[in-house]
Amino acid sequence: MSNIQDPLARLFAKHRIVFWFDSDKELRKDFEQLELAGVEKIELLGNEFGVKHRILRECPFDKFLIYHEGPEPENPLDNWLLDVQLAQGEFRTDQASMHLGDLGLGPEFADLVDQHLDFFKSSARKEALKTLLRDKDSHGAIRMKMLAVCAGAEPRIDVIMENLLAELAAERGEKLKALQRANLEEFLWSQLEKQYGYSSESKSVRDFVIELFKSCYAMEMGQESRLNTEAVIFLKRWKDSITHRSSFEKLSNECGDLLNIRQDLQGRDYKALQEIDYFRLIDQKVISDLVRAITDRTISAGECALVVRARRQGHWYADFNDLYEAVEFASSFIYELEHLKLQIESFAAGIQKYCSSWFRIDQLYRKYMYHEKQSGQTSLLEKMTIRLEDLYTNAFLLKLGDGWQQHVDRCVSWHSPLVPVQNRFFDQYVALPSSQKKKMFVIISDAFRYEIGEELLRRIQSEDRYDAQLEAMVGMLPSNTQVGMAALLPHKCLTFGEGDSVSVLADGISTLGTANRAKVLNNALAGSGTAIKADEFLDLNRDDCRELIRSNDVVYLYHNRIDATGDKKESEGRVFEAVEDTLQDLVKIVKKLAGNNATNMIVTSDHGFIYQNKPLDESDFSAAEVRGDTLYHQDRRFVLGKGLKEHSSLRHFTAEQLGFSGEAEVQISKSTYRMRLKGSGSRFVHGGASLQEIVVPVVKINKKRQSDVSNVAVDIIRSSSTVISSGQLSVAFFQADPVSAKKHARTLRAGIYTKSGELISDSHEISFDLTSEQSREREIKVRFLLNRKAEEANGQTVLLRLEEKVAGTGHYTEYKTVSYTMQRSFTSDFD
C-alpha cells in the first residue's frame, strides 16, 4: 500500500485534486482500502457533472482523489473533467509514473524515466538521486545528476570524468557499465562535446583521455588541437588533484607512450618545456638537456636555477628531486669555482677567505655528490660527475692545498692572530666571567667540518625562536679525534701519552672516551660539569633530561656519525649521507635541549676532513718515507714519534710548536697528499693541515622567548585595466622580501572566483621562494584561463583570490583579493 500511498501524499502536497485512471482495472481494492487524511475519495461512474459541481462549487477548498476504473477517455471531448484534470495532478500506476512519484517529479519527466528505466530499478541509485534533486531542475540537470550517481561523484562533468578516469586507470568498469545500462552514455558524450569539444567516431573513456593529453600538449606547443581550452583547465585540475594523483600518473605514462611523446621531445628545446608537466618524459628531457648544457658549459648558473625553479612547481618534481638538486648544485659549483681567486697573502688571510667564501666549493661538491648518489642515475650524470671531480681535485683541492701549504711551512708556532686556536675553546666560549655565567651545553660532532657548520647555521636560523652565529677556530695538529677532543676540554697543559696509539692527557688525565672527558669537566667545574654521548642523551626521558640540565652548569654531548662512517674503508663512500643524517641529529639534539629549558648551546667539532669521491690517482699519494722512532703511523695524513727525520713531502713540528708539552714530534703530509698505508681508506682523511681539516666551526645557538619567523608578504600587481575582456588574464605577483633564514617561503593558491565563491578559471599553486635582493627578480607572472562558467558572470564583479593552506589540513584561508569586472563581448568567442 505504501507504494501507492506515499506517491499520492506527495501529489496532494502540490495539488488539491488528483485524478487516478486505473487503466488495467487491477487496483480497485487498493482504492477502496486507501485512507488519506483530509482527502475525500470519489469514483467516476457517469457522474462527472455532479462531481465537477461538488469539487469546484460545493467544496472549493477540500482535497479530492477522483478514481476511475478504466483508461482515460480517448476522445478529449468525452472527458467532462479535462479542464480540471489538466490544472491539477494525476496519479499514474505504470512503472515510470511510480518512479516519478517516488522522486517527486512531475509527469513532464516521464519520457526521461522511460529512456533511462534501468537506472531507476536500483532503489539505492534512486535514493541517491533524490538527495540531489532540486526544484526547477531541467531534463539535462537531472541527467547530469544521474551520471553523477553512476560515477559516485558530484554532479559536475569534470568530477564525473575524474572518477571514470580513476576507474579506467584501475582497470575496472563498474561505474561505466552502470551508466551504459542506464542509457546515459550518449548524454555523457554530448556533455564532453559541449564542455571540451570532444567528438570521435570511436567514443570511449580511453579515447577521450588519449585525446585530452594529445590536444593539451599540442596547445602548449602552439599547435592546433581538437579540444578547447576548457580541456586544459580540466587536465590541470585532474593533474593537481591529490585524490586522483595515481590515476593521472598511470594514464599520463600510458598516453605518453601511445602518443610517442619521447620521440616528439627529441627535437624540442628544453627551454620551451619549462612550464609543461603533463608527462613524466618532459622532466626526463629537461634534466637530460640540463646535464648536457652544464657539462658543455652552455648554460649559466642563473639560467639553470630558473629552469629548476620552474620545474619545482611541476607535478613530477618529487620523482626527480635529487636530479634537479644535483644539476643545480653542479651549475653553482662550476660558476663559483670559475669566479674564485685562490690567492693567499698570509696564514690569517687564508683562514679568513676560506670562512667567507672558499668553503662554498667544498659544500657544493658535497651537496652534488650526495644528490647524485641519491638519484641512482649514475650513467645519466656520469660525464658531469667526471667533470666536477676533475675540477674539484685539480682546480680547487690541489691548488688551494699547495697555496695554503706555503703558509703552513712558514709557521713557527701553530696559531692565528685573528682566529682562536682550538685549545682556547673552553676559556673563550664556555668559562664565561661570573657576571655572564650561564649554563652551557656543548655538542661536539666528530669530523663536523666548517662548511657543514655553515649549513647547520642556516637550518637553525630558519627555526622559529632560535638565533645562531657562526665563528671559526683553528684546529689543533694533528687534526685527529684524540687531539681535537682533548683541546676542547678545560686544561692548562696538553701532552701526548705514551704507547703506540694517539692519546692526549689534559693536565695529566686521560681524555680518551666519554667517561674520562666527564671526569676532566667535573674536576674543572667543581662537580658541576659532565659529558654524555648524544645517542644516550636522545634516549633520556623528560625527567632524566631535566635533571641532567638542572644539576650541571656545563654538559658536553659527544656525537659521532661522520667520522664513524668515513674512517672505515668499507663505508667511507657513504660519508656525505652521514653528513645529512648528522645535520638532522644535531637539530634534534638542539630542540630537545631547548625543550628542557636549555637556552645557550654550542655546536663544534674536533676536526674537519678531506673527501674525494672518486678513487685516488697515484699522484695523490705522497712519496715520503717516514724515518725515526715512530709512536703512531696508522694514519695517511700524519705521523707521531720522536727523532723523526725531516722529508720534503712532510712538514715537521715539535710538540711545543703545536701547543703541547713534552718531546713528541709530529710530521704532517703536505697539501692534500696521503701517505701510503695498507688496508685503510684513502678517500676520507683527516689529521693534516689543509683548510678543510683544520678550520673548525663554532655554532653558537640561543633560544628566544618571542617568535621571530614569518613568511614573505605577497602583493598582486594590478595593471591599468581592471576589466577582463577575453578568455584569459595575465597577472603579476610580487614577493615583497627575499627568502631568508627568518623570512620563509610562502605557497599560495590563486584563481578567479565569482562573488558566490565559484571558481571560473584554472587554479595555480604558486611558490614564493625567491631569494634575489633585486625586486624586479621577485615578480612572478601567471596566466589564468577562464572556463565556461565565466560566461555566466559577464557584466559582474569577479575576484582574483589568493588563498593559503591551513597547516596540517586540507582547508584554505583567504590571503588577499582584488576585484575585476567581467566584460566579454561576443567577439571574444572568435579565434
PDB file of N, CA and C in Angstrom, residues 405 408-414 477 626-628 639-658 663-670:
ATOM      1  N   GLN A 405      99.780  25.444   1.812  1.00  0.00           N
ATOM      2  CA  GLN A 405     100.926  24.770   2.397  1.00  0.00           C
ATOM      3  C   GLN A 405     102.128  25.710   2.559  1.00  0.00           C
ATOM      4  N   VAL A 408     101.669  27.262   5.838  1.00  0.00           N
ATOM      5  CA  VAL A 408     101.869  26.278   6.904  1.00  0.00           C
ATOM      6  C   VAL A 408     103.363  26.046   7.111  1.00  0.00           C
ATOM      7  N   ASP A 409     104.103  26.002   6.007  1.00  0.00           N
ATOM      8  CA  ASP A 409     105.551  25.788   6.096  1.00  0.00           C
ATOM      9  C   ASP A 409     106.250  26.934   6.825  1.00  0.00           C
ATOM     10  N   ARG A 410     105.676  28.136   6.752  1.00  0.00           N
ATOM     11  CA  ARG A 410     106.319  29.298   7.375  1.00  0.00           C
ATOM     12  C   ARG A 410     105.977  29.423   8.854  1.00  0.00           C
ATOM     13  N   CYS A 411     105.027  28.614   9.331  1.00  0.00           N
ATOM     14  CA  CYS A 411     104.598  28.724  10.729  1.00  0.00           C
ATOM     15  C   CYS A 411     105.730  28.325  11.678  1.00  0.00           C
ATOM     16  N   VAL A 412     106.044  29.232  12.590  1.00  0.00           N
ATOM     17  CA  VAL A 412     106.983  28.895  13.653  1.00  0.00           C
ATOM     18  C   VAL A 412     106.237  28.204  14.785  1.00  0.00           C
ATOM     19  N   SER A 413     105.021  28.675  15.042  1.00  0.00           N
ATOM     20  CA  SER A 413     104.141  28.032  16.021  1.00  0.00           C
ATOM     21  C   SER A 413     102.725  28.028  15.454  1.00  0.00           C
ATOM     22  N   TRP A 414     101.920  27.082  15.927  1.00  0.00           N
ATOM     23  CA  TRP A 414     100.581  26.879  15.351  1.00  0.00           C
ATOM     24  C   TRP A 414      99.569  27.806  16.022  1.00  0.00           C
ATOM     25  N   LEU A 477      96.843  20.496  15.636  1.00  0.00           N
ATOM     26  CA  LEU A 477      97.504  19.473  14.837  1.00  0.00           C
ATOM     27  C   LEU A 477      98.108  18.416  15.743  1.00  0.00           C
ATOM     28  N   VAL A 626     108.855   7.652   6.083  1.00  0.00           N
ATOM     29  CA  VAL A 626     108.976   8.079   7.477  1.00  0.00           C
ATOM     30  C   VAL A 626     110.166   7.362   8.114  1.00  0.00           C
ATOM     31  N   ARG A 627     111.040   8.149   8.727  1.00  0.00           N
ATOM     32  CA  ARG A 627     112.207   7.592   9.406  1.00  0.00           C
ATOM     33  C   ARG A 627     112.285   8.171  10.815  1.00  0.00           C
ATOM     34  N   GLY A 628     112.711   7.354  11.739  1.00  0.00           N
ATOM     35  CA  GLY A 628     112.823   7.765  13.128  1.00  0.00           C
ATOM     36  C   GLY A 628     112.051   6.823  14.021  1.00  0.00           C
ATOM     37  N   VAL A 639     102.204  11.543  11.206  1.00  0.00           N
ATOM     38  CA  VAL A 639     102.992  10.565  11.960  1.00  0.00           C
ATOM     39  C   VAL A 639     103.345  11.184  13.305  1.00  0.00           C
ATOM     40  N   LEU A 640     103.287  10.399  14.369  1.00  0.00           N
ATOM     41  CA  LEU A 640     103.684  10.841  15.710  1.00  0.00           C
ATOM     42  C   LEU A 640     104.896  10.010  16.134  1.00  0.00           C
ATOM     43  N   GLY A 641     105.919  10.685  16.629  1.00  0.00           N
ATOM     44  CA  GLY A 641     107.100   9.942  17.039  1.00  0.00           C
ATOM     45  C   GLY A 641     108.121  10.822  17.720  1.00  0.00           C
ATOM     46  N   LYS A 642     109.364  10.323  17.760  1.00  0.00           N
ATOM     47  CA  LYS A 642     110.488  11.077  18.304  1.00  0.00           C
ATOM     48  C   LYS A 642     111.689  10.865  17.396  1.00  0.00           C
ATOM     49  N   GLY A 643     112.492  11.914  17.269  1.00  0.00           N
ATOM     50  CA  GLY A 643     113.666  11.823  16.410  1.00  0.00           C
ATOM     51  C   GLY A 643     113.316  11.562  14.965  1.00  0.00           C
ATOM     52  N   LEU A 644     112.203  12.094  14.516  1.00  0.00           N
ATOM     53  CA  LEU A 644     111.756  11.878  13.135  1.00  0.00           C
ATOM     54  C   LEU A 644     112.628  12.669  12.165  1.00  0.00           C
ATOM     55  N   LYS A 645     113.021  12.028  11.076  1.00  0.00           N
ATOM     56  CA  LYS A 645     113.867  12.668  10.074  1.00  0.00           C
ATOM     57  C   LYS A 645     113.006  13.498   9.128  1.00  0.00           C
ATOM     58  N   GLU A 646     113.425  14.714   8.879  1.00  0.00           N
ATOM     59  CA  GLU A 646     112.657  15.603   8.015  1.00  0.00           C
ATOM     60  C   GLU A 646     112.661  15.092   6.577  1.00  0.00           C
ATOM     61  N   HIS A 647     111.548  15.405   5.861  1.00  0.00           N
ATOM     62  CA  HIS A 647     111.386  14.991   4.472  1.00  0.00           C
ATOM     63  C   HIS A 647     110.664  16.110   3.731  1.00  0.00           C
ATOM     64  N   SER A 648     111.004  16.313   2.479  1.00  0.00           N
ATOM     65  CA  SER A 648     110.428  17.432   1.707  1.00  0.00           C
ATOM     66  C   SER A 648     108.916  17.307   1.537  1.00  0.00           C
ATOM     67  N   SER A 649     108.376  16.113   1.655  1.00  0.00           N
ATOM     68  CA  SER A 649     106.926  15.917   1.491  1.00  0.00           C
ATOM     69  C   SER A 649     106.177  16.003   2.805  1.00  0.00           C
ATOM     70  N   LEU A 650     106.912  16.176   3.908  1.00  0.00           N
ATOM     71  CA  LEU A 650     106.300  16.211   5.227  1.00  0.00           C
ATOM     72  C   LEU A 650     106.664  17.500   5.945  1.00  0.00           C
ATOM     73  N   ARG A 651     105.725  18.092   6.662  1.00  0.00           N
ATOM     74  CA  ARG A 651     106.005  19.278   7.487  1.00  0.00           C
ATOM     75  C   ARG A 651     106.233  18.796   8.905  1.00  0.00           C
ATOM     76  N   HIS A 652     107.379  19.132   9.443  1.00  0.00           N
ATOM     77  CA  HIS A 652     107.811  18.656  10.752  1.00  0.00           C
ATOM     78  C   HIS A 652     107.487  19.692  11.826  1.00  0.00           C
ATOM     79  N   PHE A 653     106.875  19.253  12.923  1.00  0.00           N
ATOM     80  CA  PHE A 653     106.576  20.123  14.057  1.00  0.00           C
ATOM     81  C   PHE A 653     107.042  19.454  15.342  1.00  0.00           C
ATOM     82  N   THR A 654     107.501  20.289  16.266  1.00  0.00           N
ATOM     83  CA  THR A 654     107.734  19.794  17.630  1.00  0.00           C
ATOM     84  C   THR A 654     106.432  19.935  18.401  1.00  0.00           C
ATOM     85  N   ALA A 655     106.349  19.226  19.525  1.00  0.00           N
ATOM     86  CA  ALA A 655     105.154  19.329  20.367  1.00  0.00           C
ATOM     87  C   ALA A 655     104.935  20.764  20.811  1.00  0.00           C
ATOM     88  N   GLU A 656     106.012  21.448  21.170  1.00  0.00           N
ATOM     89  CA  GLU A 656     105.911  22.827  21.649  1.00  0.00           C
ATOM     90  C   GLU A 656     105.332  23.740  20.580  1.00  0.00           C
ATOM     91  N   GLN A 657     105.764  23.563  19.322  1.00  0.00           N
ATOM     92  CA  GLN A 657     105.238  24.396  18.230  1.00  0.00           C
ATOM     93  C   GLN A 657     103.735  24.235  18.063  1.00  0.00           C
ATOM     94  N   LEU A 658     103.217  23.065  18.405  1.00  0.00           N
ATOM     95  CA  LEU A 658     101.780  22.779  18.231  1.00  0.00           C
ATOM     96  C   LEU A 658     100.970  23.034  19.486  1.00  0.00           C
ATOM     97  N   GLU A 663     108.152  15.875  24.511  1.00  0.00           N
ATOM     98  CA  GLU A 663     109.200  15.787  23.494  1.00  0.00           C
ATOM     99  C   GLU A 663     108.725  15.123  22.205  1.00  0.00           C
ATOM    100  N   ALA A 664     107.457  14.876  22.110  1.00  0.00           N
ATOM    101  CA  ALA A 664     106.949  14.218  20.901  1.00  0.00           C
ATOM    102  C   ALA A 664     107.099  15.130  19.692  1.00  0.00           C
ATOM    103  N   GLU A 665     107.150  14.522  18.526  1.00  0.00           N
ATOM    104  CA  GLU A 665     107.234  15.255  17.263  1.00  0.00           C
ATOM    105  C   GLU A 665     106.094  14.777  16.356  1.00  0.00           C
ATOM    106  N   VAL A 666     105.683  15.676  15.479  1.00  0.00           N
ATOM    107  CA  VAL A 666     104.592  15.361  14.549  1.00  0.00           C
ATOM    108  C   VAL A 666     105.039  15.726  13.141  1.00  0.00           C
ATOM    109  N   GLN A 667     104.776  14.841  12.198  1.00  0.00           N
ATOM    110  CA  GLN A 667     105.010  15.152  10.790  1.00  0.00           C
ATOM    111  C   GLN A 667     103.677  15.055  10.054  1.00  0.00           C
ATOM    112  N   ILE A 668     103.395  16.115   9.298  1.00  0.00           N
ATOM    113  CA  ILE A 668     102.132  16.238   8.572  1.00  0.00           C
ATOM    114  C   ILE A 668     102.411  16.101   7.081  1.00  0.00           C
ATOM    115  N   SER A 669     101.622  15.269   6.396  1.00  0.00           N
ATOM    116  CA  SER A 669     101.751  15.172   4.941  1.00  0.00           C
ATOM    117  C   SER A 669     101.287  16.481   4.319  1.00  0.00           C
ATOM    118  N   LYS A 670     102.075  17.003   3.399  1.00  0.00           N
ATOM    119  CA  LYS A 670     101.821  18.341   2.858  1.00  0.00           C
ATOM    120  C   LYS A 670     100.609  18.365   1.918  1.00  0.00           C
TER     121      LYS A 670
END
